[in-house]
Tab-separated table of C-alpha atoms in Angstrom:
chain	number	residue	atom	x	y	z
C	17	UNK	CA	107.808	36.637	58.702
C	18	UNK	CA	107.291	34.122	55.915
C	19	UNK	CA	104.180	31.708	56.195
C	20	UNK	CA	103.890	27.893	56.465
C	21	UNK	CA	101.403	26.773	53.933
C	22	UNK	CA	99.717	23.478	53.093
C	23	UNK	CA	98.095	23.118	49.587
C	24	UNK	CA	95.932	20.526	48.049
C	25	UNK	CA	96.045	17.918	50.854
C	26	UNK	CA	93.255	15.520	49.799
C	27	UNK	CA	91.393	13.314	52.451
C	28	UNK	CA	88.641	10.871	52.470
C	29	UNK	CA	85.282	11.778	54.307
C	30	UNK	CA	86.607	9.480	56.970
C	31	UNK	CA	89.833	11.502	57.117
C	32	UNK	CA	92.439	9.304	55.591
C	33	UNK	CA	95.046	11.233	53.509
C	34	UNK	CA	96.429	8.020	52.066
C	35	UNK	CA	95.322	4.451	51.974
C	36	UNK	CA	96.518	1.172	53.496
C	37	UNK	CA	99.359	-0.819	51.774
C	38	UNK	CA	101.524	1.832	50.286
C	39	UNK	CA	104.329	0.530	47.759
C	40	UNK	CA	106.321	1.565	44.747
C	41	UNK	CA	103.426	0.367	42.703
C	42	UNK	CA	100.643	2.089	44.973
C	43	UNK	CA	101.925	5.222	46.316
C	44	UNK	CA	98.465	6.004	48.011
C	45	UNK	CA	97.921	2.392	48.725
C	46	UNK	CA	94.452	1.012	48.212
C	47	UNK	CA	93.244	4.777	47.812
C	48	UNK	CA	94.903	4.678	44.358
C	49	UNK	CA	94.277	7.959	42.566
C	50	UNK	CA	90.820	8.539	43.897
C	51	UNK	CA	91.714	11.134	46.352
C	52	UNK	CA	93.437	13.259	43.617
C	53	UNK	CA	91.041	13.062	40.592
C	54	UNK	CA	89.772	16.598	41.299
C	55	UNK	CA	93.446	17.705	41.115
C	56	UNK	CA	94.463	15.923	38.214
C	57	UNK	CA	91.561	17.496	36.156
C	58	UNK	CA	92.698	20.915	36.656
C	59	UNK	CA	94.405	23.362	34.224
C	60	UNK	CA	96.985	23.818	37.006
C	61	UNK	CA	97.809	20.122	36.883
C	62	UNK	CA	97.649	19.832	33.250
C	63	UNK	CA	99.985	22.679	32.730
C	64	UNK	CA	102.375	21.044	35.199
C	65	UNK	CA	102.431	18.078	32.822
C	66	UNK	CA	102.899	20.343	29.874
C	67	UNK	CA	99.306	19.497	28.681
C	68	UNK	CA	96.590	21.833	27.405
C	69	UNK	CA	93.206	22.231	28.795
C	70	UNK	CA	91.917	21.362	32.307
C	71	UNK	CA	89.122	22.741	34.521
C	72	UNK	CA	89.245	26.263	35.584
C	73	UNK	CA	86.756	26.419	38.560
C	74	UNK	CA	86.953	26.277	42.168
C	75	UNK	CA	89.294	23.255	42.153
C	76	UNK	CA	91.785	24.959	39.924
C	77	UNK	CA	91.471	28.207	41.831
C	78	UNK	CA	92.711	26.407	44.982
C	79	UNK	CA	95.118	24.163	43.189
C	80	UNK	CA	97.022	27.224	41.718
C	81	UNK	CA	97.875	28.559	44.980
C	82	UNK	CA	100.353	25.660	45.386
C	83	UNK	CA	103.215	27.700	43.610
C	84	UNK	CA	103.317	31.506	44.165
C	85	UNK	CA	105.610	32.746	46.795
C	86	UNK	CA	107.117	29.387	47.865
C	87	UNK	CA	110.754	29.357	48.754
C	88	UNK	CA	111.148	25.913	50.109
C	89	UNK	CA	109.159	22.664	50.732
C	90	UNK	CA	109.177	20.301	53.887
C	91	UNK	CA	107.974	16.931	53.457
C	92	UNK	CA	107.849	13.728	55.412
C	93	UNK	CA	109.625	10.506	54.700
C	94	UNK	CA	106.347	8.735	53.722
C	95	UNK	CA	105.976	11.304	50.913
C	96	UNK	CA	109.369	11.089	49.436
C	97	UNK	CA	109.239	7.355	48.593
C	98	UNK	CA	107.615	4.114	49.373
C	99	UNK	CA	108.291	2.231	52.613
C	100	UNK	CA	111.856	1.194	52.673
C	101	UNK	CA	113.326	3.963	50.359
C	102	UNK	CA	115.815	4.705	52.993
C	103	UNK	CA	117.427	1.260	52.010
C	104	UNK	CA	117.973	2.263	48.360
C	105	UNK	CA	120.679	4.703	47.945
C	106	UNK	CA	119.788	5.403	44.445
C	107	UNK	CA	116.162	6.485	45.411
C	108	UNK	CA	115.746	10.238	44.483
C	109	UNK	CA	111.887	10.642	44.937
C	110	UNK	CA	108.878	9.860	42.759
C	111	UNK	CA	109.231	12.847	40.488
C	112	UNK	CA	112.090	12.064	38.057
C	113	UNK	CA	115.107	14.169	37.280
C	114	UNK	CA	113.298	17.525	37.034
C	115	UNK	CA	110.895	17.569	40.168
C	116	UNK	CA	108.001	19.982	40.359
C	117	UNK	CA	109.414	21.830	43.353
C	118	UNK	CA	112.023	24.062	41.907
C	119	UNK	CA	113.299	24.920	45.403
C	120	UNK	CA	115.072	23.376	48.332
C	121	UNK	CA	113.085	20.515	49.597
C	122	UNK	CA	113.768	19.207	53.100
C	123	UNK	CA	112.790	15.551	53.668
C	124	UNK	CA	112.301	14.527	57.263
C	125	UNK	CA	113.820	11.116	57.994
C	126	UNK	CA	115.536	9.459	60.831
C	127	UNK	CA	118.174	8.261	58.458
C	128	UNK	CA	119.621	11.393	56.653
C	129	UNK	CA	121.910	11.241	53.718
C	130	UNK	CA	123.828	13.556	51.692
C	131	UNK	CA	121.865	16.320	49.820
C	132	UNK	CA	120.951	15.552	46.196
C	133	UNK	CA	120.770	18.339	43.573
C	134	UNK	CA	118.129	17.857	40.823
C	135	UNK	CA	117.449	19.633	37.606
C	136	UNK	CA	115.269	22.665	37.697
C	137	UNK	CA	116.352	24.204	40.967
C	138	UNK	CA	115.207	21.303	43.306
C	139	UNK	CA	117.659	20.188	45.889
C	140	UNK	CA	116.899	17.457	48.275
C	141	UNK	CA	118.100	17.785	52.040
C	142	UNK	CA	117.542	15.001	54.342
C	143	UNK	CA	117.104	16.048	57.928
C	144	UNK	CA	116.445	14.378	61.298
C	145	UNK	CA	114.839	17.206	63.130
C	146	UNK	CA	111.690	18.403	64.951
C	147	UNK	CA	109.226	20.256	63.097
C	148	UNK	CA	110.509	23.576	64.476
C	149	UNK	CA	114.165	22.747	63.803
C	150	UNK	CA	113.259	21.706	60.206
C	151	UNK	CA	111.224	24.946	59.719
C	152	UNK	CA	114.264	26.942	60.853
C	153	UNK	CA	116.305	25.362	58.302
C	154	UNK	CA	113.712	25.633	55.538
C	155	UNK	CA	113.297	29.278	56.339
C	156	UNK	CA	117.055	29.950	56.216
C	157	UNK	CA	117.106	28.371	52.581
C	158	UNK	CA	113.853	29.891	51.358
C	159	UNK	CA	115.253	33.474	50.497
C	160	UNK	CA	112.322	35.050	52.288
C	161	UNK	CA	109.826	32.810	50.308
C	162	UNK	CA	107.007	30.883	52.228
C	163	UNK	CA	107.418	27.283	53.195
C	164	UNK	CA	105.179	24.714	51.596
C	165	UNK	CA	104.426	21.849	53.973
C	166	UNK	CA	104.019	19.088	51.401
C	167	UNK	CA	102.693	16.276	53.506
C	168	UNK	CA	101.889	13.519	54.100
C	169	UNK	CA	99.251	13.567	56.532
C	170	UNK	CA	101.515	12.538	59.530
C	171	UNK	CA	103.937	15.496	59.080
C	172	UNK	CA	100.994	18.060	58.595
C	173	UNK	CA	99.353	16.682	61.698
C	174	UNK	CA	102.569	17.120	63.703
C	175	UNK	CA	103.081	20.694	62.368
C	176	UNK	CA	99.447	21.478	63.217
C	177	UNK	CA	99.902	20.081	66.636
C	178	UNK	CA	102.933	22.223	67.142
C	179	UNK	CA	101.153	25.321	66.069
C	180	UNK	CA	103.546	25.985	63.041
C	181	UNK	CA	101.061	26.010	60.108
C	182	UNK	CA	99.718	29.475	59.042
C	183	UNK	CA	97.259	28.286	56.356
C	184	UNK	CA	96.025	24.947	55.033
C	185	UNK	CA	93.977	23.971	52.167
C	186	UNK	CA	92.485	20.562	52.574
C	187	UNK	CA	90.138	18.974	49.951
C	188	UNK	CA	87.613	16.269	51.472
C	189	UNK	CA	86.667	13.819	48.843
C	190	UNK	CA	83.305	11.987	49.265
C	191	UNK	CA	84.712	8.408	49.508
C	192	UNK	CA	85.228	6.213	52.505
C	193	UNK	CA	88.684	4.551	52.680
C	194	UNK	CA	88.207	2.862	56.066
C	195	UNK	CA	91.958	2.501	56.561
C	196	UNK	CA	95.279	4.400	56.161
C	197	UNK	CA	96.700	7.413	57.584
C	198	UNK	CA	94.387	9.795	59.244
C	199	UNK	CA	94.965	13.445	59.226
C	200	UNK	CA	92.724	14.705	62.067
C	201	UNK	CA	93.954	12.544	65.009
C	202	UNK	CA	95.017	14.215	68.208
C	203	UNK	CA	93.981	17.677	66.997
C	204	UNK	CA	91.233	18.293	69.416
C	205	UNK	CA	89.973	21.913	69.467
C	206	UNK	CA	92.062	22.986	66.425
C	207	UNK	CA	89.180	25.377	65.740
C	208	UNK	CA	90.255	27.476	68.693
C	209	UNK	CA	93.544	28.260	66.733
C	210	UNK	CA	92.248	28.349	63.214
C	211	UNK	CA	89.273	30.026	61.314
C	212	UNK	CA	87.932	27.075	59.265
C	213	UNK	CA	86.097	28.128	56.057
C	214	UNK	CA	84.298	25.389	54.011
C	215	UNK	CA	83.094	25.475	50.420
C	216	UNK	CA	81.845	22.423	48.418
C	217	UNK	CA	82.244	22.303	44.864
C	218	UNK	CA	79.967	20.905	42.120
C	219	UNK	CA	82.237	17.940	41.675
C	220	UNK	CA	81.516	16.887	45.282
C	221	UNK	CA	84.769	18.010	46.937
C	222	UNK	CA	84.732	20.022	50.210
C	223	UNK	CA	87.358	22.553	50.244
C	224	UNK	CA	88.462	23.437	53.835
C	225	UNK	CA	90.569	26.440	54.487
C	226	UNK	CA	92.424	26.707	57.815
C	227	UNK	CA	93.793	30.237	58.575
C	228	UNK	CA	95.589	30.578	61.772
C	229	UNK	CA	94.038	33.129	64.310
C	230	UNK	CA	95.935	36.194	65.183
C	231	UNK	CA	97.728	35.372	68.538
P	22	UNK	CA	58.368	-0.169	50.422
P	23	UNK	CA	58.869	2.490	53.248
P	24	UNK	CA	62.217	4.175	53.489
P	25	UNK	CA	64.834	4.177	56.244
P	26	UNK	CA	65.862	7.795	56.780
P	27	UNK	CA	68.549	9.534	59.014
P	28	UNK	CA	68.180	13.300	59.590
P	29	UNK	CA	70.295	15.945	61.050
P	30	UNK	CA	73.005	13.656	62.380
P	31	UNK	CA	75.818	15.989	63.275
P	32	UNK	CA	79.359	15.064	63.178
P	33	UNK	CA	82.751	16.963	63.747
P	34	UNK	CA	85.177	17.395	61.061
P	35	UNK	CA	87.123	14.305	62.542
P	36	UNK	CA	83.918	12.278	62.410
P	37	UNK	CA	82.628	12.151	65.858
P	38	UNK	CA	78.995	12.212	66.400
P	39	UNK	CA	79.195	12.731	70.171
P	40	UNK	CA	82.000	13.623	72.502
P	41	UNK	CA	83.566	11.680	75.270
P	42	UNK	CA	82.242	11.471	78.773
P	43	UNK	CA	78.520	11.366	78.173
P	44	UNK	CA	76.310	11.776	81.367
P	45	UNK	CA	72.952	12.915	82.727
P	46	UNK	CA	74.536	16.595	82.712
P	47	UNK	CA	76.299	16.190	79.360
P	48	UNK	CA	74.222	14.183	77.004
P	49	UNK	CA	76.897	14.771	74.266
P	50	UNK	CA	79.995	14.637	76.616
P	51	UNK	CA	82.639	17.187	76.124
P	52	UNK	CA	81.200	18.193	72.815
P	53	UNK	CA	78.434	20.082	74.673
P	54	UNK	CA	76.052	21.538	72.344
P	55	UNK	CA	78.564	22.505	69.692
P	56	UNK	CA	77.515	19.912	67.136
P	57	UNK	CA	73.914	21.180	67.104
P	58	UNK	CA	74.037	25.152	67.238
P	59	UNK	CA	73.091	25.082	63.493
P	60	UNK	CA	70.040	23.081	64.210
P	61	UNK	CA	69.000	24.927	67.392
P	62	UNK	CA	68.914	28.328	65.397
P	63	UNK	CA	66.574	27.114	62.795
P	64	UNK	CA	62.843	27.937	62.452
P	65	UNK	CA	62.195	24.251	62.611
P	66	UNK	CA	63.821	23.859	65.999
P	67	UNK	CA	62.262	26.943	67.309
P	68	UNK	CA	58.860	25.889	66.385
P	69	UNK	CA	59.248	22.472	68.014
P	70	UNK	CA	59.973	24.441	71.231
P	71	UNK	CA	56.943	26.502	70.603
P	72	UNK	CA	59.115	29.673	69.850
P	73	UNK	CA	58.845	32.252	66.934
P	74	UNK	CA	61.686	32.959	64.525
P	75	UNK	CA	64.650	31.175	63.590
P	76	UNK	CA	66.807	30.722	60.407
P	77	UNK	CA	64.975	29.743	57.202
P	78	UNK	CA	68.103	28.954	54.999
P	79	UNK	CA	69.807	25.818	53.918
P	80	UNK	CA	70.055	24.501	57.668
P	81	UNK	CA	66.332	24.913	58.189
P	82	UNK	CA	65.492	23.236	54.737
P	83	UNK	CA	67.397	20.132	55.753
P	84	UNK	CA	66.168	20.194	59.368
P	85	UNK	CA	62.440	20.278	58.478
P	86	UNK	CA	62.797	17.000	56.395
P	87	UNK	CA	62.895	15.397	59.881
P	88	UNK	CA	59.165	15.053	60.169
P	89	UNK	CA	57.094	14.493	57.125
P	90	UNK	CA	56.180	10.908	56.260
P	91	UNK	CA	57.648	9.231	59.335
P	92	UNK	CA	55.781	6.343	60.983
P	93	UNK	CA	58.271	5.164	63.528
P	94	UNK	CA	61.806	5.693	64.938
P	95	UNK	CA	64.461	3.439	65.896
P	96	UNK	CA	67.070	4.642	68.269
P	97	UNK	CA	70.110	3.280	70.049
P	98	UNK	CA	70.277	2.884	73.889
P	99	UNK	CA	73.054	5.727	73.801
P	100	UNK	CA	70.611	8.187	72.444
P	101	UNK	CA	67.719	7.226	74.926
P	102	UNK	CA	69.570	8.030	78.108
P	103	UNK	CA	72.932	8.505	79.766
P	104	UNK	CA	75.225	5.397	80.448
P	105	UNK	CA	73.429	3.363	83.075
P	106	UNK	CA	69.781	4.598	82.351
P	107	UNK	CA	68.990	0.707	82.146
P	108	UNK	CA	69.544	0.632	85.853
P	109	UNK	CA	66.769	3.315	86.437
P	110	UNK	CA	63.299	1.771	86.134
P	111	UNK	CA	61.757	5.286	85.946
P	112	UNK	CA	63.979	6.729	83.234
P	113	UNK	CA	61.814	7.594	80.398
P	114	UNK	CA	64.082	9.384	77.971
P	115	UNK	CA	65.431	12.868	77.767
P	116	UNK	CA	62.461	14.501	76.178
P	117	UNK	CA	59.796	14.797	78.907
P	118	UNK	CA	56.285	13.564	79.261
P	119	UNK	CA	55.306	14.771	75.593
P	120	UNK	CA	58.223	13.730	73.445
P	121	UNK	CA	58.928	15.165	69.897
P	122	UNK	CA	58.507	11.905	68.215
P	123	UNK	CA	54.759	11.344	68.086
P	124	UNK	CA	55.126	7.809	66.834
P	125	UNK	CA	56.136	4.427	68.061
P	126	UNK	CA	59.920	4.482	69.064
P	127	UNK	CA	62.045	1.265	69.083
P	128	UNK	CA	64.921	1.590	71.588
P	129	UNK	CA	67.610	-0.915	70.876
P	130	UNK	CA	68.919	-2.335	74.191
P	131	UNK	CA	70.259	-5.690	75.484
P	132	UNK	CA	68.066	-5.133	78.591
P	133	UNK	CA	64.439	-4.721	77.259
P	134	UNK	CA	61.674	-3.565	79.585
P	135	UNK	CA	57.938	-3.181	79.173
P	136	UNK	CA	56.689	-0.499	76.677
P	137	UNK	CA	55.926	2.959	77.852
P	138	UNK	CA	53.147	5.117	76.394
P	139	UNK	CA	53.839	8.927	76.575
P	140	UNK	CA	51.688	11.751	75.602
P	141	UNK	CA	51.379	13.007	72.012
P	142	UNK	CA	51.510	9.537	70.342
P	143	UNK	CA	54.920	8.524	71.401
P	144	UNK	CA	55.201	4.881	72.743
P	145	UNK	CA	58.676	3.652	73.671
P	146	UNK	CA	59.157	-0.043	73.051
P	147	UNK	CA	62.446	-1.718	74.080
P	148	UNK	CA	63.949	-4.397	72.008
P	149	UNK	CA	66.987	-6.660	71.890
P	150	UNK	CA	67.209	-7.232	68.293
P	151	UNK	CA	69.524	-7.091	65.211
P	152	UNK	CA	69.027	-4.113	62.917
P	153	UNK	CA	66.940	-6.069	60.411
P	154	UNK	CA	64.852	-7.523	63.135
P	155	UNK	CA	64.149	-4.182	64.665
P	156	UNK	CA	63.420	-2.764	61.374
P	157	UNK	CA	60.938	-5.407	60.680
P	158	UNK	CA	59.132	-4.458	64.055
P	159	UNK	CA	59.115	-0.755	63.178
P	160	UNK	CA	57.780	-1.336	59.737
P	161	UNK	CA	55.016	-3.268	61.243
P	162	UNK	CA	54.104	-0.392	63.525
P	163	UNK	CA	54.576	2.526	61.121
P	164	UNK	CA	51.405	2.214	59.346
P	165	UNK	CA	53.121	2.422	56.021
P	166	UNK	CA	55.243	5.550	57.076
P	167	UNK	CA	59.034	5.789	56.684
P	168	UNK	CA	61.371	4.737	59.429
P	169	UNK	CA	63.542	7.422	61.040
P	170	UNK	CA	66.848	6.024	62.348
P	171	UNK	CA	67.349	8.526	65.097
P	172	UNK	CA	70.879	7.594	66.065
P	173	UNK	CA	73.452	7.723	67.781
P	174	UNK	CA	76.350	7.224	65.609
P	175	UNK	CA	76.850	3.506	66.598
P	176	UNK	CA	73.322	2.412	65.381
P	177	UNK	CA	73.522	4.471	62.280
P	178	UNK	CA	77.060	2.882	61.445
P	179	UNK	CA	75.464	-0.616	61.892
P	180	UNK	CA	72.447	0.072	59.818
P	181	UNK	CA	74.696	1.559	57.081
P	182	UNK	CA	76.979	-1.475	57.217
P	183	UNK	CA	73.766	-3.681	56.935
P	184	UNK	CA	72.846	-1.925	53.753
P	185	UNK	CA	69.428	-0.916	55.507
P	186	UNK	CA	69.580	2.934	55.138
P	187	UNK	CA	67.815	4.574	52.299
P	188	UNK	CA	68.803	8.138	52.896
P	189	UNK	CA	70.910	9.899	55.311
P	190	UNK	CA	71.545	13.614	55.994
P	191	UNK	CA	74.653	14.170	57.970
P	192	UNK	CA	75.769	17.776	59.064
P	193	UNK	CA	79.646	18.100	59.300
P	194	UNK	CA	80.468	20.891	61.787
P	195	UNK	CA	83.898	22.532	61.434
P	196	UNK	CA	85.241	21.631	64.869
P	197	UNK	CA	87.560	18.838	65.964
P	198	UNK	CA	86.459	16.801	68.871
P	199	UNK	CA	89.361	14.516	69.171
P	200	UNK	CA	87.473	11.761	70.973
P	201	UNK	CA	84.049	10.379	71.204
P	202	UNK	CA	82.005	7.998	69.060
P	203	UNK	CA	82.838	7.967	65.478
P	204	UNK	CA	80.359	7.549	62.663
P	205	UNK	CA	82.524	6.491	59.624
P	206	UNK	CA	84.448	3.663	61.147
P	207	UNK	CA	84.244	0.379	59.251
P	208	UNK	CA	82.350	1.703	56.322
P	209	UNK	CA	85.079	1.514	53.629
P	210	UNK	CA	83.781	2.078	50.158
P	211	UNK	CA	80.224	3.206	51.258
P	212	UNK	CA	80.398	5.409	47.997
P	213	UNK	CA	79.719	2.250	46.070
P	214	UNK	CA	76.308	1.848	47.592
P	215	UNK	CA	75.432	5.529	48.011
P	216	UNK	CA	75.438	8.656	45.894
P	217	UNK	CA	76.951	11.362	48.058
P	218	UNK	CA	76.088	14.884	47.631
P	219	UNK	CA	77.768	17.733	49.378
P	220	UNK	CA	76.878	21.282	50.008
P	221	UNK	CA	78.361	23.762	52.281
P	222	UNK	CA	76.409	26.443	54.123
P	223	UNK	CA	77.421	30.208	54.833
P	224	UNK	CA	77.584	29.167	58.545
P	225	UNK	CA	80.269	26.812	57.729
P	226	UNK	CA	78.261	23.452	58.048
P	227	UNK	CA	78.903	20.925	55.371
P	228	UNK	CA	75.624	18.992	54.572
P	229	UNK	CA	76.227	15.547	53.190
P	230	UNK	CA	73.300	13.632	51.568
P	231	UNK	CA	73.630	9.874	51.154
P	232	UNK	CA	71.240	8.425	48.943
P	233	UNK	CA	71.150	4.613	48.226
P	234	UNK	CA	71.952	3.716	44.696
P	235	UNK	CA	69.428	1.481	42.746
P	236	UNK	CA	70.291	-2.172	43.342
């Protein structure tokens, strides 16, 4: 069966995947871009912006795994737009007319709306569903490909708690945010279900790889 | 001036330095010994128990720094004994008649008692004091040596917040405890005051080194 994968999810040392005070101007709240500098510097990220250059070390090696084999993405409402985007019928995500997903994207929201087809193969579907229901829909649309669980932290936490994630790459950044949305809450003894590998990079990031243990 | 150092403080991935439900039988609550297996396996720890052998890699290199140059220790009430030890006039710590400190030890408690002299150079002093007041007393007793801040997490957090720590070694263990006492709470932007270096070990521990930036 296709896998459910999390890639490039960044958290602070104190476990926050986004800061406090998210808004249209500050998608990650008071965290700003500090959780993602390691990613923005990679060749993978440069290329996605049509730019040359970028690092090709450990950060890039993890970052590039974001794409291959993915057939659909599931994301939370908090990733799709700033608080209140549901009140704006014209809101179509942060990513412009040609979003970087190039696949069906299932946005979890308690206020679903009609699907929106974008350029480049991305179609946004809005679903009010449990994690397992959403996963079923995404699998049906993924053409046999894997499902990327795109975040944010709340959705990843819920899928982890439900035992629905096969692989997760989490990048721990050595800053303390103090407030925001925590990834790890309520996941006691997750190590019983996942092998957890860690490797630190010269830039100070700790890359955590969670791989579901065989049942 | 002598330095204030934290050594071998272990936390879980979700930031807990001790588990829930601490007691005489379970000094670390439901965490058991899982936060300290990396330490117990080292040559440093073996030697402190009079045993041969033990690992001599990165874990041991960090662990051994616990001793040299220390003139006194400060610890919190939660490290000295199980909840309620203050009601037991005979309680003299977890460590038996010859404790591994071999120096004056200042135990922070709101219920001070008379000092207790143990074998091997350890004397317990019980002080109801702020972090800076306790540090002043410890420095006066340390004979020019450094001050080890022995934990637990609450005390280390308070000293970090007060800007009184010069160096801290924290070992992050890849387990999720879910509950207990968190180290990182309320320390937003600690990276502005500390250089933070990270290195992961083959055994899966991430060693974090915090060094105070020059003022």
